[in-house]
Amino acid sequence: MSAEPIATRPGPWCPDPIRQQRADYTLEDLLHLPDDAPRVELVDGVIQVTPSPTLGHQDISLLLARWLLQHTPTELRVSQAVGVALSSNTSRQPDVVLRRADLPRSHSLLRAEDVVLAVEIVSPGTRRIDRFAKPGEYAAAGIPFYWRIEQDPAHLYAYRRGDRIGPGGERQYELVADSAELIEISEPFEIKLSIAEITP
C-alpha cells in the first residue's frame, strides 16, 4: 500500500518571473494581489518589493503624519503608505500623502489627481529613487507638491510643480524651500513647520 503524498503548503507570494521579464504587470494586477503579498510598487510593468523601513524612518513618517493631521484644512486628508497610480503600469507608495478628503474610504489605490502632496523619507537603500526617480514620476503624473526628507540630521526639501519642462516634455518640480530648522511656505496651505517637531 503506497503512502498518501504529503500536502505541502505553498510558500509566500512572489511575482511570476515570466511576467516580470515581459514587464506586463498592470494596476489591475495590484488590486488582486493575495493577502500575504509583501508591500510592492509597480514600475513600468515590473513588480518591485519595497524593503521594510527603519525605525527612524517610521518615526519621522508618524510624526509628520500627526503634524499634518493637526494642521491640514478640512478638504484634505493624510494617509501613509497607500498606493498611487501614476500610469497604467506604474504605482508608487509614498511614505505620506496629502489627498482629497472626499474619496471613498474603501479605496486602496489613489489616482495621481487625488493627491496634493507626496512625501518620501530617504533611507540608505532608497536615496537614488527618492531623490531622482520618484520626483520625476510624481511631477509627470501631475502631483502638485513633493517633499523629500533626509535623515541624520532631518532636513526637509519642499518642491512644487513648476513651469520648467523636462526632457520628456513634462513639467518638473522646483525647490521652494529647504531647511533643517523651519519650513515656512504658503502652498498647499499655510505651513510653518519646525523640523524639531518631526525629528525623533
mmCIF file of C-alpha atoms in Angstrom:
data_model
loop_
_atom_site.group_PDB
_atom_site.id
_atom_site.type_symbol
_atom_site.label_atom_id
_atom_site.label_comp_id
_atom_site.label_asym_id
_atom_site.label_seq_id
_atom_site.Cartn_x
_atom_site.Cartn_y
_atom_site.Cartn_z
ATOM 1 C CA MET A 1 0.000 0.000 0.000
ATOM 2 C CA SER A 2 1.510 3.291 -1.094
ATOM 3 C CA ALA A 3 1.594 6.246 1.260
ATOM 4 C CA GLU A 4 -0.541 9.288 0.563
ATOM 5 C CA PRO A 5 1.508 12.220 -0.701
ATOM 6 C CA ILE A 6 2.034 14.865 1.960
ATOM 7 C CA ALA A 7 0.299 18.122 1.129
ATOM 8 C CA THR A 8 2.817 20.906 1.108
ATOM 9 C CA ARG A 9 1.870 24.424 1.979
ATOM 10 C CA PRO A 10 2.747 26.880 -0.777
ATOM 11 C CA GLY A 11 5.425 29.431 0.056
ATOM 12 C CA PRO A 12 4.870 33.180 0.314
ATOM 13 C CA TRP A 13 3.605 35.016 -2.738
ATOM 14 C CA CYS A 14 6.176 36.345 -5.210
ATOM 15 C CA PRO A 15 5.865 37.833 -8.723
ATOM 16 C CA ASP A 16 5.785 35.494 -11.703
ATOM 17 C CA PRO A 17 9.307 35.554 -13.237
ATOM 18 C CA ILE A 18 7.970 35.292 -16.804
ATOM 19 C CA ARG A 19 5.638 38.273 -16.328
ATOM 20 C CA GLN A 20 8.473 40.166 -14.639
ATOM 21 C CA GLN A 21 10.675 39.554 -17.712
ATOM 22 C CA ARG A 22 7.888 40.686 -20.025
ATOM 23 C CA ALA A 23 7.152 43.692 -17.753
ATOM 24 C CA ASP A 24 3.435 43.228 -18.327
ATOM 25 C CA TYR A 25 2.002 43.641 -14.828
ATOM 26 C CA THR A 26 -0.691 46.341 -14.595
ATOM 27 C CA LEU A 27 -2.529 48.292 -11.911
ATOM 28 C CA GLU A 28 -5.348 45.753 -12.186
ATOM 29 C CA ASP A 29 -2.936 43.031 -11.058
ATOM 30 C CA LEU A 30 -2.038 45.065 -7.958
ATOM 31 C CA LEU A 31 -5.690 45.224 -6.937
ATOM 32 C CA HIS A 32 -5.857 41.423 -6.927
ATOM 33 C CA LEU A 33 -2.694 40.550 -5.015
ATOM 34 C CA PRO A 34 -3.225 37.958 -2.277
ATOM 35 C CA ASP A 35 -3.339 38.983 1.379
ATOM 36 C CA ASP A 36 0.128 37.539 2.024
ATOM 37 C CA ALA A 37 1.790 39.627 -0.691
ATOM 38 C CA PRO A 38 4.562 41.923 0.581
ATOM 39 C CA ARG A 39 4.481 45.706 0.178
ATOM 40 C CA VAL A 40 5.197 46.353 -3.503
ATOM 41 C CA GLU A 41 5.441 49.104 -6.082
ATOM 42 C CA LEU A 42 4.815 48.687 -9.809
ATOM 43 C CA VAL A 43 7.394 50.336 -12.073
ATOM 44 C CA ASP A 44 6.936 50.168 -15.843
ATOM 45 C CA GLY A 45 5.146 46.824 -15.575
ATOM 46 C CA VAL A 46 7.649 45.243 -13.147
ATOM 47 C CA ILE A 47 6.675 44.490 -9.537
ATOM 48 C CA GLN A 48 9.293 45.668 -7.044
ATOM 49 C CA VAL A 49 9.160 44.528 -3.431
ATOM 50 C CA THR A 50 9.893 47.514 -1.180
ATOM 51 C CA PRO A 51 12.227 46.956 1.762
ATOM 52 C CA SER A 52 10.981 47.279 5.327
ATOM 53 C CA PRO A 53 11.608 50.816 6.613
ATOM 54 C CA THR A 54 13.847 51.504 9.597
ATOM 55 C CA LEU A 55 12.510 52.635 12.956
ATOM 56 C CA GLY A 56 13.931 56.132 12.371
ATOM 57 C CA HIS A 57 12.149 56.313 9.018
ATOM 58 C CA GLN A 58 8.879 55.208 10.585
ATOM 59 C CA ASP A 59 9.228 57.668 13.470
ATOM 60 C CA ILE A 60 9.604 60.602 11.045
ATOM 61 C CA SER A 61 6.680 59.356 8.952
ATOM 62 C CA LEU A 62 4.434 59.065 12.004
ATOM 63 C CA LEU A 63 5.444 62.461 13.430
ATOM 64 C CA LEU A 64 4.874 64.183 10.080
ATOM 65 C CA ALA A 65 1.508 62.475 9.574
ATOM 66 C CA ARG A 66 0.467 63.545 13.082
ATOM 67 C CA TRP A 67 1.573 67.148 12.424
ATOM 68 C CA LEU A 68 -0.340 67.233 9.134
ATOM 69 C CA LEU A 69 -3.442 65.765 10.801
ATOM 70 C CA GLN A 70 -3.395 68.666 13.273
ATOM 71 C CA HIS A 71 -2.863 71.418 10.670
ATOM 72 C CA THR A 72 -4.398 70.274 7.367
ATOM 73 C CA PRO A 73 -7.553 72.053 6.122
ATOM 74 C CA THR A 74 -10.769 70.007 6.163
ATOM 75 C CA GLU A 75 -10.850 69.443 2.387
ATOM 76 C CA LEU A 76 -7.652 67.377 2.656
ATOM 77 C CA ARG A 77 -6.750 64.137 4.456
ATOM 78 C CA VAL A 78 -3.465 62.482 5.423
ATOM 79 C CA SER A 79 -2.597 58.873 4.524
ATOM 80 C CA GLN A 80 0.506 56.737 4.913
ATOM 81 C CA ALA A 81 1.978 54.114 2.578
ATOM 82 C CA VAL A 82 -1.016 53.950 0.219
ATOM 83 C CA GLY A 83 -0.539 53.169 -3.465
ATOM 84 C CA VAL A 84 -0.760 55.979 -6.016
ATOM 85 C CA ALA A 85 -1.391 55.088 -9.662
ATOM 86 C CA LEU A 86 0.942 57.137 -11.857
ATOM 87 C CA SER A 87 0.141 55.377 -15.153
ATOM 88 C CA SER A 88 -1.457 52.116 -16.320
ATOM 89 C CA ASN A 89 1.682 50.157 -15.382
ATOM 90 C CA THR A 90 3.296 52.242 -12.609
ATOM 91 C CA SER A 91 2.252 52.695 -8.982
ATOM 92 C CA ARG A 92 4.290 54.069 -6.084
ATOM 93 C CA GLN A 93 3.667 54.134 -2.335
ATOM 94 C CA PRO A 94 4.773 57.496 -0.919
ATOM 95 C CA ASP A 95 5.565 57.427 2.790
ATOM 96 C CA VAL A 96 2.966 60.144 3.460
ATOM 97 C CA VAL A 97 0.347 61.660 1.154
ATOM 98 C CA LEU A 98 -1.999 64.590 1.421
ATOM 99 C CA ARG A 99 -5.110 63.710 -0.577
ATOM 100 C CA ARG A 100 -8.610 64.952 -1.301
ATOM 101 C CA ALA A 101 -10.972 64.331 1.631
ATOM 102 C CA ASP A 102 -13.992 63.298 -0.461
ATOM 103 C CA LEU A 103 -12.620 59.915 -1.590
ATOM 104 C CA PRO A 104 -14.410 56.667 -0.638
ATOM 105 C CA ARG A 105 -12.789 55.033 2.389
ATOM 106 C CA SER A 106 -12.727 51.705 0.526
ATOM 107 C CA HIS A 107 -10.052 52.943 -1.917
ATOM 108 C CA SER A 108 -6.691 51.174 -1.654
ATOM 109 C CA LEU A 109 -5.144 52.788 -4.737
ATOM 110 C CA LEU A 110 -5.285 56.541 -5.305
ATOM 111 C CA ARG A 111 -5.216 58.314 -8.650
ATOM 112 C CA ALA A 112 -2.476 60.910 -9.104
ATOM 113 C CA GLU A 113 -5.137 63.628 -9.462
ATOM 114 C CA ASP A 114 -6.408 62.781 -5.962
ATOM 115 C CA VAL A 115 -3.007 63.545 -4.418
ATOM 116 C CA VAL A 116 -1.943 67.085 -3.494
ATOM 117 C CA LEU A 117 1.369 66.251 -1.776
ATOM 118 C CA ALA A 118 3.614 63.181 -1.896
ATOM 119 C CA VAL A 119 6.325 62.798 0.765
ATOM 120 C CA GLU A 120 9.309 60.459 0.683
ATOM 121 C CA ILE A 121 11.649 59.879 3.630
ATOM 122 C CA VAL A 122 15.074 58.935 2.319
ATOM 123 C CA SER A 123 16.744 55.783 3.643
ATOM 124 C CA PRO A 124 20.193 54.472 2.652
ATOM 125 C CA GLY A 125 18.662 51.972 0.232
ATOM 126 C CA THR A 126 16.276 54.448 -1.420
ATOM 127 C CA ARG A 127 18.487 57.516 -1.989
ATOM 128 C CA ARG A 128 18.630 57.362 -5.803
ATOM 129 C CA ILE A 129 14.944 56.509 -6.181
ATOM 130 C CA ASP A 130 13.668 59.155 -3.718
ATOM 131 C CA ARG A 131 15.989 61.900 -4.983
ATOM 132 C CA PHE A 132 15.679 61.313 -8.719
ATOM 133 C CA ALA A 133 13.207 58.666 -9.961
ATOM 134 C CA LYS A 134 10.151 59.363 -7.819
ATOM 135 C CA PRO A 135 10.151 63.183 -8.149
ATOM 136 C CA GLY A 136 10.232 62.824 -11.928
ATOM 137 C CA GLU A 137 7.413 60.275 -11.892
ATOM 138 C CA TYR A 138 5.257 62.284 -9.469
ATOM 139 C CA ALA A 139 5.713 65.508 -11.440
ATOM 140 C CA ALA A 140 4.961 63.778 -14.762
ATOM 141 C CA ALA A 141 1.757 62.343 -13.249
ATOM 142 C CA GLY A 142 0.662 65.852 -12.188
ATOM 143 C CA ILE A 143 1.057 65.701 -8.391
ATOM 144 C CA PRO A 144 1.448 69.405 -7.483
ATOM 145 C CA PHE A 145 3.765 69.141 -4.458
ATOM 146 C CA TYR A 146 6.600 66.843 -3.394
ATOM 147 C CA TRP A 147 8.573 66.798 -0.143
ATOM 148 C CA ARG A 148 11.781 64.875 0.407
ATOM 149 C CA ILE A 149 13.017 64.371 3.959
ATOM 150 C CA GLU A 150 16.623 63.389 4.556
ATOM 151 C CA GLN A 151 17.593 61.758 7.857
ATOM 152 C CA ASP A 152 20.525 62.207 10.261
ATOM 153 C CA PRO A 153 20.075 65.124 10.566
ATOM 154 C CA ALA A 154 16.465 65.642 9.477
ATOM 155 C CA HIS A 155 16.251 68.118 6.581
ATOM 156 C CA LEU A 156 13.102 68.828 4.569
ATOM 157 C CA TYR A 157 13.144 69.840 0.885
ATOM 158 C CA ALA A 158 9.804 71.204 -0.378
ATOM 159 C CA TYR A 159 9.091 71.270 -4.112
ATOM 160 C CA ARG A 160 6.202 72.480 -6.247
ATOM 161 C CA ARG A 161 5.439 71.552 -9.833
ATOM 162 C CA GLY A 162 6.672 74.486 -11.869
ATOM 163 C CA ASP A 163 6.899 75.628 -15.487
ATOM 164 C CA ARG A 164 10.278 74.062 -16.231
ATOM 165 C CA ILE A 165 9.906 71.349 -18.875
ATOM 166 C CA GLY A 166 11.792 68.073 -18.617
ATOM 167 C CA PRO A 167 13.370 66.026 -21.428
ATOM 168 C CA GLY A 168 10.126 64.095 -21.935
ATOM 169 C CA GLY A 169 8.076 67.304 -22.280
ATOM 170 C CA GLU A 170 6.625 67.085 -18.748
ATOM 171 C CA ARG A 171 6.664 69.826 -16.120
ATOM 172 C CA GLN A 172 9.217 69.343 -13.348
ATOM 173 C CA TYR A 173 9.448 70.217 -9.667
ATOM 174 C CA GLU A 174 11.136 73.381 -8.479
ATOM 175 C CA LEU A 175 12.596 73.731 -4.989
ATOM 176 C CA VAL A 176 10.633 76.326 -2.995
ATOM 177 C CA ALA A 177 12.122 75.807 0.486
ATOM 178 C CA ASP A 178 14.561 73.644 2.380
ATOM 179 C CA SER A 179 15.675 73.667 5.973
ATOM 180 C CA ALA A 180 16.869 71.586 8.890
ATOM 181 C CA GLU A 181 15.155 74.053 11.245
ATOM 182 C CA LEU A 182 11.930 75.656 9.949
ATOM 183 C CA ILE A 183 9.832 75.397 6.781
ATOM 184 C CA GLU A 184 7.511 78.321 6.033
ATOM 185 C CA ILE A 185 5.509 78.016 2.795
ATOM 186 C CA SER A 186 2.064 79.090 1.587
ATOM 187 C CA GLU A 187 1.225 76.009 -0.534
ATOM 188 C CA PRO A 188 -0.517 73.575 -0.469
ATOM 189 C CA PHE A 189 -1.730 75.560 2.570
ATOM 190 C CA GLU A 190 -0.122 77.961 5.062
ATOM 191 C CA ILE A 191 2.601 75.888 6.693
ATOM 192 C CA LYS A 192 5.018 76.770 9.471
ATOM 193 C CA LEU A 193 6.698 73.515 10.358
ATOM 194 C CA SER A 194 9.539 73.237 12.844
ATOM 195 C CA ILE A 195 11.755 70.333 11.793
ATOM 196 C CA ALA A 196 12.202 69.540 15.503
ATOM 197 C CA GLU A 197 8.514 68.516 15.536
ATOM 198 C CA ILE A 198 9.168 65.697 13.066
ATOM 199 C CA THR A 199 12.559 64.677 14.450
ATOM 200 C CA PRO A 200 12.506 61.549 16.634
#
